XYZ file of C-alpha atoms in Angstrom:
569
model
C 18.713 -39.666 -20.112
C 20.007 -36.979 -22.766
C 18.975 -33.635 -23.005
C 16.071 -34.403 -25.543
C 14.795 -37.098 -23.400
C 14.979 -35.003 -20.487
C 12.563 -31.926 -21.900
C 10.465 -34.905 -23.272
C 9.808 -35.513 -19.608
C 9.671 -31.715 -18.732
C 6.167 -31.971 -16.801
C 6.905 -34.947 -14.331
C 10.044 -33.362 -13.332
C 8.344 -30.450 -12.443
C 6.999 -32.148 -9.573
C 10.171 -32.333 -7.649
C 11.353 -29.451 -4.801
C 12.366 -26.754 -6.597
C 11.956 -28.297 -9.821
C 10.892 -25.194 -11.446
C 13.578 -22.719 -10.798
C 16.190 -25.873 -10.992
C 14.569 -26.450 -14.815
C 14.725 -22.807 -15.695
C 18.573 -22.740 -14.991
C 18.718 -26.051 -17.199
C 17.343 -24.918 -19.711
C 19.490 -21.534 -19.845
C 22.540 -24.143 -19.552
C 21.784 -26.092 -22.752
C 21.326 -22.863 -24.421
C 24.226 -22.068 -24.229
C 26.013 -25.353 -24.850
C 24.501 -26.492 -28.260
C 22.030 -28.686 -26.991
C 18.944 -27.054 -26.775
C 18.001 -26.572 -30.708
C 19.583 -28.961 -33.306
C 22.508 -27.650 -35.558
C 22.683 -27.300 -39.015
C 25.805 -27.523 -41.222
C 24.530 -25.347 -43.968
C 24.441 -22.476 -41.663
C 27.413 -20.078 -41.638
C 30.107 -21.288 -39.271
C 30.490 -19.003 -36.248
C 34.201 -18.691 -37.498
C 32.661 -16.907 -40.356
C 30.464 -14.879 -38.594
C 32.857 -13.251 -36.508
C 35.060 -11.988 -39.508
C 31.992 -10.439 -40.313
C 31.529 -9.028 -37.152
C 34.907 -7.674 -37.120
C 34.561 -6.190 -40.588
C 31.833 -4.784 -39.908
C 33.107 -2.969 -37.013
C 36.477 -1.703 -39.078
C 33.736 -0.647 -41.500
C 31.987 1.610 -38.882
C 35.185 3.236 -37.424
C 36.300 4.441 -40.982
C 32.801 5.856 -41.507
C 33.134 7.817 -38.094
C 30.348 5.779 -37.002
C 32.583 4.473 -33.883
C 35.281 5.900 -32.347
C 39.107 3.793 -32.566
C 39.620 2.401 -29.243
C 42.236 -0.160 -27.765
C 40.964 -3.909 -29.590
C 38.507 -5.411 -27.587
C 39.404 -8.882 -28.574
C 43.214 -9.801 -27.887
C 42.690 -12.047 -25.033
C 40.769 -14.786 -24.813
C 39.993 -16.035 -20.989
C 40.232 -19.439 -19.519
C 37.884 -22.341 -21.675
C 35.270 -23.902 -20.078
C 35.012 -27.765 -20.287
C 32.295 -28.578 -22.257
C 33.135 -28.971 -25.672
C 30.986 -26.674 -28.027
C 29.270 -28.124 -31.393
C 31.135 -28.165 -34.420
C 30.258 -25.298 -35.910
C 30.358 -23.147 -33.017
C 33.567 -21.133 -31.757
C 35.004 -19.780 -28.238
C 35.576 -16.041 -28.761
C 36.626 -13.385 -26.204
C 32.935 -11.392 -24.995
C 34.636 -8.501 -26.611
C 34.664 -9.843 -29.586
C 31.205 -9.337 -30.350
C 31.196 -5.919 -28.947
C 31.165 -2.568 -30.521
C 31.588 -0.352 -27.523
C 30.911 -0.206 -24.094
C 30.346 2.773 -21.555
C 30.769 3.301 -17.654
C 28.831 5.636 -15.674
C 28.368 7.946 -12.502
C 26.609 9.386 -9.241
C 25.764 12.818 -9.629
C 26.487 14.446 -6.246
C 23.569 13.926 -3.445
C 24.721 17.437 -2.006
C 23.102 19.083 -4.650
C 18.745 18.386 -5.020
C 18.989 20.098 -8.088
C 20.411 17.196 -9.757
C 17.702 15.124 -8.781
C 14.614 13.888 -9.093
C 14.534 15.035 -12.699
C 13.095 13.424 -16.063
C 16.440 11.303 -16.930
C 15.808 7.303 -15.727
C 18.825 6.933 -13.267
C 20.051 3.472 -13.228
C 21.708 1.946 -10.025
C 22.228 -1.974 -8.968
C 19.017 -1.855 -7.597
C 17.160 -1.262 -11.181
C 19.185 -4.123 -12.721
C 18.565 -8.221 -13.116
C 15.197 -8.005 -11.096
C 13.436 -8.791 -15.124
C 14.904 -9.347 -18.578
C 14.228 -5.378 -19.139
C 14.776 -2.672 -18.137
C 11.830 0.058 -18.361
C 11.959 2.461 -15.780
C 14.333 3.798 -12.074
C 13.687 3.844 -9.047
C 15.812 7.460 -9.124
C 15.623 9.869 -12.131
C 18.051 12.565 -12.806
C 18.085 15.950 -14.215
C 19.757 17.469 -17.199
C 22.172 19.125 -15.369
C 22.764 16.130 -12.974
C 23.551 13.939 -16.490
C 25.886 16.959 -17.322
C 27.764 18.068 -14.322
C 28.902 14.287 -13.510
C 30.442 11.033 -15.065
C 27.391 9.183 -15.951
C 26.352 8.704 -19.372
C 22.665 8.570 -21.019
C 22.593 5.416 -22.348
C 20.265 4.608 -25.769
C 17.889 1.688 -25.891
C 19.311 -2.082 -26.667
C 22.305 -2.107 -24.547
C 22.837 -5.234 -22.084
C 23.474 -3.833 -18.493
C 25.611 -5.769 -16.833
C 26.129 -5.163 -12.634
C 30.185 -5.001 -12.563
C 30.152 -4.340 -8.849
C 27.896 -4.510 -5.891
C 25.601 -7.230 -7.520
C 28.070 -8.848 -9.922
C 26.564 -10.484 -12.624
C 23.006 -9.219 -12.617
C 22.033 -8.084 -16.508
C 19.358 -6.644 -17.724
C 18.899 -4.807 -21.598
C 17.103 -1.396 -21.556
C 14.582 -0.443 -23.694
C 14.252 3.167 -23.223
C 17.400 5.654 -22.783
C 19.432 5.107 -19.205
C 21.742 7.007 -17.632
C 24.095 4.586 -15.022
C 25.803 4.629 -12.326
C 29.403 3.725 -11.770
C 28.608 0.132 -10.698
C 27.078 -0.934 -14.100
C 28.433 -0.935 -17.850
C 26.522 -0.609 -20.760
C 27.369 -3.423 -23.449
C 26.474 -2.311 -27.514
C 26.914 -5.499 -29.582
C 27.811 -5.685 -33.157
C 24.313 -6.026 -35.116
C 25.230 -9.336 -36.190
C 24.865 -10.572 -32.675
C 21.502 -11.659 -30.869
C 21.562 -9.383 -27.634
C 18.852 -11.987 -26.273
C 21.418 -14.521 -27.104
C 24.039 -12.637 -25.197
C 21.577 -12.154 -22.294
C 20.919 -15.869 -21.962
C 24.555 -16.482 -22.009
C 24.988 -13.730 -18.964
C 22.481 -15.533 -16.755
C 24.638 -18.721 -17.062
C 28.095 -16.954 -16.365
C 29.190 -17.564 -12.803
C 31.014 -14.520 -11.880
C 33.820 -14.629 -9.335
C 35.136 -11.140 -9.306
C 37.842 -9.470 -7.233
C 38.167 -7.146 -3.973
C 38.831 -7.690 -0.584
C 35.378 -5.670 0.654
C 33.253 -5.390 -2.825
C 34.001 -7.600 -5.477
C 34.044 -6.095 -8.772
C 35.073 -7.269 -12.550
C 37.064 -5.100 -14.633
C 36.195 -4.019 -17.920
C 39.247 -6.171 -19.513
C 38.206 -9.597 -17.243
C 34.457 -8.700 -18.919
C 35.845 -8.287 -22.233
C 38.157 -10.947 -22.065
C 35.581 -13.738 -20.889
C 35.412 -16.611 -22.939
C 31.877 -16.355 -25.264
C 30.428 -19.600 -26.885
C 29.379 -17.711 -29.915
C 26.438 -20.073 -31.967
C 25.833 -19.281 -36.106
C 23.584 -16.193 -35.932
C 20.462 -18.194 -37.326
C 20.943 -20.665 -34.910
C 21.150 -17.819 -32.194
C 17.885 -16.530 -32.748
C 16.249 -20.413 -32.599
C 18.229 -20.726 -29.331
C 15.933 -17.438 -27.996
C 13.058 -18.627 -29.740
C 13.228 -22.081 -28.042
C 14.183 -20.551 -24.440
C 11.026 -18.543 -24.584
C 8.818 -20.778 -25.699
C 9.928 -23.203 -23.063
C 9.947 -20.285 -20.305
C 6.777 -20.116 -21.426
C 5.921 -23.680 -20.228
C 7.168 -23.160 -16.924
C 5.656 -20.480 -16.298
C 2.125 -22.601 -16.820
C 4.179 -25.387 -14.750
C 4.989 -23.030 -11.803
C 0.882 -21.543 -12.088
C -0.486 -25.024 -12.225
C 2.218 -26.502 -9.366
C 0.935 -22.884 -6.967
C -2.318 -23.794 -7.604
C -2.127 -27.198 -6.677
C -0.614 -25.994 -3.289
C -3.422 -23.486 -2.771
C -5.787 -26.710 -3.008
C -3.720 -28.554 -0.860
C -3.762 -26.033 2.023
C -7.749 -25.195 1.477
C -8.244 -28.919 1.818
C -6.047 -28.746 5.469
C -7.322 -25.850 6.491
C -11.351 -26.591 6.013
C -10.058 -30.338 7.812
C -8.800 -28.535 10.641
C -11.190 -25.833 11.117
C -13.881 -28.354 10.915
C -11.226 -29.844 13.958
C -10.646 -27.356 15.656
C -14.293 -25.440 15.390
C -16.871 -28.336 14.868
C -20.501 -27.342 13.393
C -23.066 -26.263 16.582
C -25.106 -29.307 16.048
C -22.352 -31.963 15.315
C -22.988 -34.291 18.402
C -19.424 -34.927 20.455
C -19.527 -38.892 19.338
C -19.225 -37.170 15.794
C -16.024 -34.569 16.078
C -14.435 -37.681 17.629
C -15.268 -39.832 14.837
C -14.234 -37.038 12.264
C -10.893 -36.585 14.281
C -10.265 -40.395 14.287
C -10.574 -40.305 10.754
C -8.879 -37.062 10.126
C -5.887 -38.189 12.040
C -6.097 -42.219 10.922
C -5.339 -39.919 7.240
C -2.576 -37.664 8.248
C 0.234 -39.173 6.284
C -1.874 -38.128 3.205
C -3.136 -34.780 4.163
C 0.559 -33.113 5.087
C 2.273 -32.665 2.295
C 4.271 -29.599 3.568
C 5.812 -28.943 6.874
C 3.608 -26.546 7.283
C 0.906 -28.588 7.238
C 2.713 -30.460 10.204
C 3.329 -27.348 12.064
C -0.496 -26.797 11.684
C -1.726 -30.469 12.545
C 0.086 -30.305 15.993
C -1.675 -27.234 16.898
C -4.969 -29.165 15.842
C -3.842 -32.414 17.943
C -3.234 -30.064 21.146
C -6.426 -28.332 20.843
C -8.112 -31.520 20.410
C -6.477 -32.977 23.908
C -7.787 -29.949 25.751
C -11.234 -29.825 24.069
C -11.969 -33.314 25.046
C -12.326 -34.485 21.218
C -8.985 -36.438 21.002
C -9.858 -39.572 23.395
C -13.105 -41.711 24.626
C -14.856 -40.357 27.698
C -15.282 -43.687 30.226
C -18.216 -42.564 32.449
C -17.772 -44.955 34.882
C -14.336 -43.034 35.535
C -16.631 -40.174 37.424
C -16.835 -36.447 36.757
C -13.590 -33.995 37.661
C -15.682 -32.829 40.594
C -14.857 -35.226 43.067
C -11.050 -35.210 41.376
C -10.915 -31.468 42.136
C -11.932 -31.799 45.388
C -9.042 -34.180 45.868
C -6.709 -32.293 44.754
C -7.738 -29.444 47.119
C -7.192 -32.088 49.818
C -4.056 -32.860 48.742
C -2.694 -29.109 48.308
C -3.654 -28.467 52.206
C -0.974 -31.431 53.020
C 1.379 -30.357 50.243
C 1.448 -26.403 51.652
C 1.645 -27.321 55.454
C 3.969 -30.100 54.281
C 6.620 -27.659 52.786
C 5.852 -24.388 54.821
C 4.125 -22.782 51.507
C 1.471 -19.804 52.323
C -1.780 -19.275 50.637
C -1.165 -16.895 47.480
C -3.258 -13.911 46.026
C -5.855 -14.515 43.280
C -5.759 -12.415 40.209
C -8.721 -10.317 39.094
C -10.012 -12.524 35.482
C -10.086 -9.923 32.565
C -12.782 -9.176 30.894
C -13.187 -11.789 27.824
C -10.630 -13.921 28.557
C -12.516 -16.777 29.656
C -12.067 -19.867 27.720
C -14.922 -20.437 25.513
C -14.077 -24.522 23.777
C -16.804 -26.411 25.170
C -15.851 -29.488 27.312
C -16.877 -32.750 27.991
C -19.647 -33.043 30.760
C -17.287 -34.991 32.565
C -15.089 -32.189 33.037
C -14.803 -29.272 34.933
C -12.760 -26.042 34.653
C -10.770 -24.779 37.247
C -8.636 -22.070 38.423
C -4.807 -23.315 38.084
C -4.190 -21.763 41.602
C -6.533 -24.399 42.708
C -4.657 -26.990 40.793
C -1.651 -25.685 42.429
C 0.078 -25.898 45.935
C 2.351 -22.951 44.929
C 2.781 -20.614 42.003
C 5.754 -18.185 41.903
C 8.234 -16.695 39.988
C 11.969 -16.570 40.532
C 14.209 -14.163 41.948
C 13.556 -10.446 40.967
C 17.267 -9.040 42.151
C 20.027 -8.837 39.377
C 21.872 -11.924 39.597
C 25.706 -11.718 40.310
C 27.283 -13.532 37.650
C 30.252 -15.827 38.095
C 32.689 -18.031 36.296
C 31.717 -20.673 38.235
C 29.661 -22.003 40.988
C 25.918 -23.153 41.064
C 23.372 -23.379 38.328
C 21.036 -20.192 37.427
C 18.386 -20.193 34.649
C 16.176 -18.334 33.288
C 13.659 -18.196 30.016
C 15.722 -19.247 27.511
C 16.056 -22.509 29.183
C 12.360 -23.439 28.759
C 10.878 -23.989 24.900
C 7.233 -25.986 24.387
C 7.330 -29.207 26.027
C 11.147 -28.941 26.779
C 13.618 -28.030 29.272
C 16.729 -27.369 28.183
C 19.634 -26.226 30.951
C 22.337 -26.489 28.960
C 23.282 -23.335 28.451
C 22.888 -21.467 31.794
C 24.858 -18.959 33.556
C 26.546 -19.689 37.464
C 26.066 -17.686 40.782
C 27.939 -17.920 44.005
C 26.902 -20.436 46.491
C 25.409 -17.887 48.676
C 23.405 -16.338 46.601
C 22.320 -19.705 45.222
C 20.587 -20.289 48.392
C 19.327 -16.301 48.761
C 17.891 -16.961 45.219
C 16.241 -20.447 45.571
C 14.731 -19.124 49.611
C 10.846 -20.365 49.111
C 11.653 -21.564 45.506
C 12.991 -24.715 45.104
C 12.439 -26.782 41.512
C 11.610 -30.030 41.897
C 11.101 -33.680 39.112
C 7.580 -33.370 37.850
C 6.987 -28.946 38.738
C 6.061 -27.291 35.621
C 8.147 -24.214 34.495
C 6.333 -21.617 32.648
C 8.044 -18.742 30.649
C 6.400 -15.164 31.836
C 9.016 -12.550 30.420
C 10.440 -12.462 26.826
C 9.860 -12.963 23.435
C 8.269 -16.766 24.413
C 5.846 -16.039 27.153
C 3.854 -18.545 28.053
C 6.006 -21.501 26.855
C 5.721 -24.417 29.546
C 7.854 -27.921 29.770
C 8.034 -30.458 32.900
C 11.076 -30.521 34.678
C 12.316 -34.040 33.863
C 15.609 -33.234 35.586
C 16.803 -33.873 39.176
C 19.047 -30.659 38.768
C 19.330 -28.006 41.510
C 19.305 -24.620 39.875
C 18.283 -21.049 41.264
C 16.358 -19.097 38.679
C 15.316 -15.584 37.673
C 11.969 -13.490 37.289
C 11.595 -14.915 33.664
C 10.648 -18.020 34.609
C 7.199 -18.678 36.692
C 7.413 -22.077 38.760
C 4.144 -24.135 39.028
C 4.244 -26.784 41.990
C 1.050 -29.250 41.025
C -0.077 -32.677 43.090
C 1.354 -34.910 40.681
C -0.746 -37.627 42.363
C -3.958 -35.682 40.801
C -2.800 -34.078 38.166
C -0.082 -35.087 35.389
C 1.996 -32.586 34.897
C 2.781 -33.816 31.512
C -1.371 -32.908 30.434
C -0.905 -29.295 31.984
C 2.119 -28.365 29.900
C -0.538 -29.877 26.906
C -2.958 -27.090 28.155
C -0.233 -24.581 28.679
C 1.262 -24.867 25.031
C -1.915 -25.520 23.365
C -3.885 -23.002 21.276
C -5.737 -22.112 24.462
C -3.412 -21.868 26.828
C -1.237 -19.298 24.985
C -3.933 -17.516 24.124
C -4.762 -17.383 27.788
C -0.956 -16.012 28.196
C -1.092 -13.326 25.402
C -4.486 -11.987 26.590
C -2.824 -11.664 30.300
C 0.369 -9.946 29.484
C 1.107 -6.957 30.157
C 4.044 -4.453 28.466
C 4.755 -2.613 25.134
C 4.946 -6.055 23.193
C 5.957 -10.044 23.360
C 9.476 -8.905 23.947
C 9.295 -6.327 26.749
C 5.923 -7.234 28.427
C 5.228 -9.926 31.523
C 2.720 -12.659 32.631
C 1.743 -11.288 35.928
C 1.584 -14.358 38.362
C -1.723 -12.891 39.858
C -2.893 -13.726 36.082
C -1.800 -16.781 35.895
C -3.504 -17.894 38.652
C -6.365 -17.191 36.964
C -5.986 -19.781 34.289
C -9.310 -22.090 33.349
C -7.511 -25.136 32.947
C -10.073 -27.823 31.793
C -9.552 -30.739 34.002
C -10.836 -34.455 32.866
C -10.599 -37.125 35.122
C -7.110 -38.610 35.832
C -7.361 -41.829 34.084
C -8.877 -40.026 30.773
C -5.613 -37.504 31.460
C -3.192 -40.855 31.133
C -4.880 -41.574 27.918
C -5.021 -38.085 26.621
C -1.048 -38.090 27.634
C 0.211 -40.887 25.755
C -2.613 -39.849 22.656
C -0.703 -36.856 22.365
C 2.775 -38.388 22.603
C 1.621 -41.247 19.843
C 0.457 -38.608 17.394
C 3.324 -36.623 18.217
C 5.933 -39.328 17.038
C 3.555 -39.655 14.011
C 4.200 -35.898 13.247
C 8.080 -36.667 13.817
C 8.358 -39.351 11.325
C 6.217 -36.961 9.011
C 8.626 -34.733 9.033
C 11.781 -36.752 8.747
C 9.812 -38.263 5.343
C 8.995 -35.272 4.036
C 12.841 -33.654 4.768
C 13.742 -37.191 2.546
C 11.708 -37.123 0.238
C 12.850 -33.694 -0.689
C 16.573 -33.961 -0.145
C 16.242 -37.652 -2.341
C 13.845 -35.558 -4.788
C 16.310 -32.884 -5.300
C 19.475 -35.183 -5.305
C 17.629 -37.131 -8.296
C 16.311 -34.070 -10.162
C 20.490 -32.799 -9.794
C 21.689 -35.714 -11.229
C 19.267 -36.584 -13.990
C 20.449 -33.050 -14.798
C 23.683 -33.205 -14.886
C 23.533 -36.600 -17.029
C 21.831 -34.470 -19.524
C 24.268 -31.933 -19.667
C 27.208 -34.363 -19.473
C 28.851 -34.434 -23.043
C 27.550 -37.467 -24.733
């Protein structure tokens, strides 16, 4: 596909990742190669046009008109590869300039040079649009007298020579600079809009082991691919009028995005917060359908991040899987667990713990199945503590200690952890000992109230961070109260209950979490919700692995459909 055939096919390709900004830099690149406009051999060669230009400029020196300075066009820099068109020559930049002008920093010490009427350019004020109109800092008279910079006049190009090399920018009103920029006045037989596309094209590499910087002879000297002067001004006329376009492209493609995430967000509020009289047989037939549809309603990973929230409130809620009413109510399951807590406690020497005082409007308020109950997670739980609260003694090596970081939603990760002597191992684990299938909650930190099962027959002390949940596993699936734990509700529950300056400095008090309303279905319905979740889960996985393909292969073609275009022919 050449470059004609590519524009030709401007609007599908604006469908890709990035397609926009990607097109925008393509376009800027054919600009300046000959191949956006077509040529035509009646026009004046550039040859000729810069004898012109240099006449010209001999003609304004003898009038006074500009000063004699050292020639601005002995040395022509390394030549790009592309080969230009015909009628089109590679000239040193400074060929095409008239003069050029540096600038300075009045002093900071002294107020009186500031804040003033004079627009006070810095790298800050340049590249951030096409013109430049107005400072963030102004300057006074005597701060534009008493220092190096110079008051620039309109229709210079600005170009960052330091701290931001590269960025350009043309001023339309007067400028004084700062040392960092230079101030470019072409010959009037150059297009400065020409010049600026060219500048947005121009990689700059720069020198300087700390700031890298250009010199005023590596900007003069860089090689220009100078178009006939007619053919200059199509070149802007086209680059506009297809900037133009993608500006509509990039409106219409943002728009299109804001439908797509109305359209998710009304399907999962309608989820998440079904109408008062929608009957529960209908949220579970909306959610069957919702989530039967997923592959076409994420287009974003977002979306994703979003739908997983939706799927974990739907677990907890009761709305994700059938209720079986000859499975019984959660009443009698509750009353087994209690049963089997008693055993569990005298079993392993546990004592009863201390109930929390429930806050004010923190109760749970997602209605539940009638099959359900709610319950207290203390009376879920045979024990509920945290880890030690003395400042662990550090060693090279020894026996496992972990703490906060090791626990993320849904996963335990000791890796990473830190060692402690043998002795204090067994100080720190006294009346805390993990076990497979206890649930680890995080209480302190930036992640409270991230839960995962310990899947891990690993013997590790651990520190106050981390709260330790010990549940009858024969009752109650572990794997269902980490759902609850991580799940819209739950760390709501967690964030309501902490205590502290913020996420990062306050703490889940245990009392509190005692005081947890987990909703409990029956224990077959908490199998099915289990492996519901973990289904729709892998579903989200391989959503996201598509969309990170169908991206990267998106991208990959757009780059190379480009680059055939600007290959020479």
């Amino acid at each position: 596909m050449n470059a004609t055939q590519l524009l030709a096919h401007f609007e599908r390709l604006a469908e890709a990742p990035e397609a926009v900004p990607r097109l925008r830099r393509f376009i800027l690149d054919l600009a300046v190669r000959g191949k956006l406009v077509a040529q035509d051999a009646g026009e004046e060669p550039a040859a000729e046009l810069l004898k012109r230009i240099q006449s010209e400029r001999a003609r304004l020196v003898k009038a006074g008109k500009l000063k004699e300075t050292k020639a601005l066009a002995n040395i022509l820099g390394d030549l790009p590869a592309n080969k230009l068109p015909r009628n089109w020559s590679w000239v040193p930049f400074g060929a095409t300039v008239n003069s050029h002008l540096g600038g300075g920093t009045p002093s900071k010490a002294n107020s009186t040079y500031w804040h003033g009427e004079i627009p006070w350019a810095s790298v800050k004020d340049v590249g951030k649009s096409k013109y430049l109109d107005s400072t963030i800092d102004r300057i006074t008279e005597a701060g534009l007298v008493d220092s190096s910079s110079n008051l620039i006049k309109p229709g210079n190009l600005i170009v960052v020579t330091r701290m931001g090399l590269g960025k350009v920018s043309i001023n339309r009103v007067a400028v004084a600079i700062n040392q960092d920029l230079r101030a470019v006045s072409l010959s009037n037989l150059m297009s400065i809009d020409y010049c600026y596309i060219y500048f947005k094209t121009h990689g700059f590499e720069g020198s300087g082991l700390t700031v890298k910087g250009i010199k005023i002879e590596e900007l003069l000297g860089i090689a220009f691919p100078l178009p006939p002067l007619a053919e200059q001004q199509r070149i802007v006329t086209k680059v506009d009028e297809l900037m133009a376009l993608c500006d509509q492209l990039e409106a219409a493609q943002q728009e299109r995005e804001r439908r797509r995430d109305r359209l998710t967000a009304a399907s999962l509020q309608r989820l998440n917060q079904p109408a008062a009289d929608t009957t529960p047989e209908a949220q579970r037939e909306y959610a069957r359908f919702h989530l039967h549809h997923l592959p076409r309603l994420t287009t974003r990973p977002e979306h994703i991040k979003a739908m997983r929230q939706t799927i974990l409130n739907l677990a907890v809620c009761g709305r994700l899987v059938y209720q079986v009413l000859t499975e019984g109510n959660s009443t009698e399951l509750l009353r087994l667990i209690d049963l089997e807590n008693r055993v569990l406690k005298k079993m392993k020497g546990i004592s009863a713990q201390q109930l929390g005082v429930l806050t004010e409007g923190t109760e749970p308020e997602a209605d539940i199945p009638c099959t359900w109950i709610r319950a207290n997670l203390q009376e879920l739980s045979y024990q509920i503590t945290d880890g030690t609260h003395l400042t662990p003694k550090y060693t090279e090596q020894g026996r496992p200690f972990l703490s906060a970081q090791n626990v993320k939603p849904f996963r335990f990760i000791p890796q990473k952890h830190r060692f402690v002597s043998l002795a204090d191992f067994h100080n720190y684990r006294a009346n805390r000992k993990p076990e497979r299938g206890d649930v680890l909650l995080t209480r302190v930190g930036a992640g409270i109230g991230e839960a995962a099962v310990l899947d891990s027959d690993l013997e590790f002390a651990f520190y106050v961070s981390l709260c330790l949940i010990k549940i009858p596993t024969k009752y109650l699936i572990p794997e269902y109260l980490v759902l609850w734990l991580n799940s819209p509700e739950g760390r709501e529950c967690s964030t309501a209950r902490t205590y502290g300056k913020g996420a990062s400095q306050g703490n889940l008090n245990l009392g509190q979490i005692r005081t947890f309303k987990i909703p409990l279905p029956p224990l077959a319905e908490q199998h099915r919700i289990v492996a519901k979740v973990d289904e729709l889960m892998a579903l989200c996985d391989q959503l996201e692995a598509q969309l990170t393909t169908t991206q990267i292969d998106s991208r990959r073609l757009l780059e190379a459909v480009l680059e055939a275009a600007l290959a020479p022919a």
